[in-house]
mmCIF file of C-alpha atoms in Angstrom:
data_model
loop_
_atom_site.group_PDB
_atom_site.id
_atom_site.type_symbol
_atom_site.label_atom_id
_atom_site.label_comp_id
_atom_site.label_asym_id
_atom_site.label_seq_id
_atom_site.Cartn_x
_atom_site.Cartn_y
_atom_site.Cartn_z
ATOM 1 C CA MET H 1 -6.925 18.021 -11.058
ATOM 2 C CA THR H 2 -5.982 20.069 -7.989
ATOM 3 C CA LYS H 3 -5.575 17.126 -5.615
ATOM 4 C CA LYS H 4 -3.678 15.167 -8.255
ATOM 5 C CA ASP H 5 -1.223 18.056 -8.737
ATOM 6 C CA ILE H 6 -0.686 18.413 -4.999
ATOM 7 C CA ILE H 7 -0.006 14.674 -4.703
ATOM 8 C CA ILE H 8 2.448 14.838 -7.615
ATOM 9 C CA GLY H 9 4.209 17.780 -5.952
ATOM 10 C CA PHE H 10 4.319 15.899 -2.646
ATOM 11 C CA GLY H 11 5.857 12.884 -4.387
ATOM 12 C CA VAL H 12 8.432 15.058 -6.128
ATOM 13 C CA GLY H 13 9.288 16.674 -2.785
ATOM 14 C CA ILE H 14 9.779 13.329 -1.033
ATOM 15 C CA ILE H 15 11.860 11.939 -3.915
ATOM 16 C CA ALA H 16 13.974 15.110 -4.026
ATOM 17 C CA THR H 17 14.576 14.799 -0.280
ATOM 18 C CA ILE H 18 15.648 11.169 -0.660
ATOM 19 C CA PHE H 19 18.049 12.058 -3.471
ATOM 20 C CA GLY H 20 19.379 14.950 -1.410
ATOM 21 C CA LEU H 21 19.906 12.641 1.563
ATOM 22 C CA VAL H 22 21.799 10.186 -0.661
ATOM 23 C CA PHE H 23 23.973 13.022 -1.991
ATOM 24 C CA ALA H 24 24.636 14.297 1.529
ATOM 25 C CA VAL H 25 25.589 10.794 2.692
ATOM 26 C CA GLN H 26 27.870 10.415 -0.309
ATOM 27 C CA ILE H 27 29.560 13.781 0.273
ATOM 28 C CA PHE H 28 29.825 13.793 4.063
ATOM 29 C CA GLY H 29 30.057 10.046 4.717
ATOM 30 C CA ASP H 30 33.362 8.325 5.393
ATOM 31 C CA SER H 31 32.417 5.071 3.695
ATOM 32 C CA ASP H 32 30.882 3.958 0.416
ATOM 33 C CA ASN H 33 28.486 1.777 2.399
ATOM 34 C CA TRP H 34 25.385 3.948 2.817
ATOM 35 C CA GLY H 35 23.903 1.673 5.440
ATOM 36 C CA LEU H 36 26.998 2.029 7.588
ATOM 37 C CA VAL H 37 26.988 5.818 7.220
ATOM 38 C CA ILE H 38 23.273 6.053 8.099
ATOM 39 C CA GLU H 39 23.763 3.713 11.054
ATOM 40 C CA ARG H 40 26.661 5.840 12.299
ATOM 41 C CA ALA H 41 24.655 9.029 11.745
ATOM 42 C CA ILE H 42 21.861 7.630 13.900
ATOM 43 C CA SER H 43 24.219 6.554 16.675
ATOM 44 C CA GLU H 44 26.141 9.850 16.678
ATOM 45 C CA GLY H 45 23.030 11.995 16.355
ATOM 46 C CA PHE H 46 23.630 13.821 13.079
ATOM 47 C CA LEU H 47 21.017 12.084 10.936
ATOM 48 C CA THR H 48 18.718 15.085 11.308
ATOM 49 C CA LYS H 49 21.419 17.327 9.867
ATOM 50 C CA LEU H 50 21.767 15.049 6.851
ATOM 51 C CA MET H 51 17.981 15.061 6.400
ATOM 52 C CA SER H 52 17.932 18.857 6.510
ATOM 53 C CA ILE H 53 20.652 19.065 3.880
ATOM 54 C CA GLY H 54 18.720 16.550 1.795
ATOM 55 C CA ALA H 55 15.608 18.708 1.905
ATOM 56 C CA LEU H 56 17.454 21.554 0.178
ATOM 57 C CA LEU H 57 16.687 19.984 -3.198
ATOM 58 C CA ASN H 58 13.032 20.767 -2.532
ATOM 59 C CA LEU H 59 13.898 24.423 -2.940
ATOM 60 C CA GLY H 60 14.837 23.839 -6.568
ATOM 61 C CA ALA H 61 11.723 21.774 -7.279
ATOM 62 C CA PHE H 62 9.542 24.410 -5.621
ATOM 63 C CA PHE H 63 10.874 27.239 -7.774
ATOM 64 C CA VAL H 64 10.744 25.160 -10.970
ATOM 65 C CA PHE H 65 7.046 24.524 -10.366
ATOM 66 C CA LEU H 66 6.440 28.193 -9.598
ATOM 67 C CA LYS H 67 8.236 29.268 -12.770
ATOM 68 C CA LYS H 68 6.084 26.866 -14.818
ATOM 69 C CA LYS H 69 2.947 28.338 -13.191
ATOM 70 C CA GLN H 70 2.130 24.997 -11.512
ATOM 71 C CA ASP H 71 1.180 26.433 -8.161
ATOM 72 C CA ASN H 72 -0.564 23.320 -6.844
ATOM 73 C CA ARG H 73 2.492 21.158 -7.489
ATOM 74 C CA ALA H 74 4.618 23.770 -5.730
ATOM 75 C CA LYS H 75 2.138 23.569 -2.856
ATOM 76 C CA GLY H 76 2.679 19.789 -2.750
ATOM 77 C CA VAL H 77 6.463 20.290 -2.550
ATOM 78 C CA LEU H 78 5.922 22.729 0.302
ATOM 79 C CA ILE H 79 3.744 20.181 2.125
ATOM 80 C CA ALA H 80 6.443 17.529 1.610
ATOM 81 C CA THR H 81 9.045 19.906 3.025
ATOM 82 C CA LEU H 82 6.893 20.521 6.094
ATOM 83 C CA PHE H 83 6.410 16.753 6.453
ATOM 84 C CA VAL H 84 10.190 16.223 6.366
ATOM 85 C CA PHE H 85 10.546 19.000 8.942
ATOM 86 C CA VAL H 86 8.089 17.301 11.310
ATOM 87 C CA VAL H 87 9.795 13.910 10.866
ATOM 88 C CA THR H 88 13.185 15.543 11.484
ATOM 89 C CA MET H 89 11.967 17.198 14.680
ATOM 90 C CA VAL H 90 10.402 13.963 15.927
ATOM 91 C CA ILE H 91 13.679 12.111 15.335
ATOM 92 C CA LYS H 92 15.726 14.884 16.926
ATOM 93 C CA PHE H 93 13.682 15.212 20.094
ATOM 94 C CA SER H 94 12.800 11.549 20.595
ATOM 95 C CA SER H 95 16.406 10.485 21.113
#
């Protein structure tokens, strides 16, 4: 059950990050076309900032799992957050 809970938490963390990224694109983007906003973010170098803002939703998921005493799922969200951090740093320093 432990590995299953960690995988569920990881999935929740990745999904929360994707939703957060969509919200950030919707709020900070100039266009309703998400593809255009993402493309512009890549070319102008602020995609990593949008990804970081998107990862803020993981904070809520993490504390919800802690409050429900589901520590392994919270651990999975933490692992997902660290994964997003590594991907963000790779994108930032590879360009």
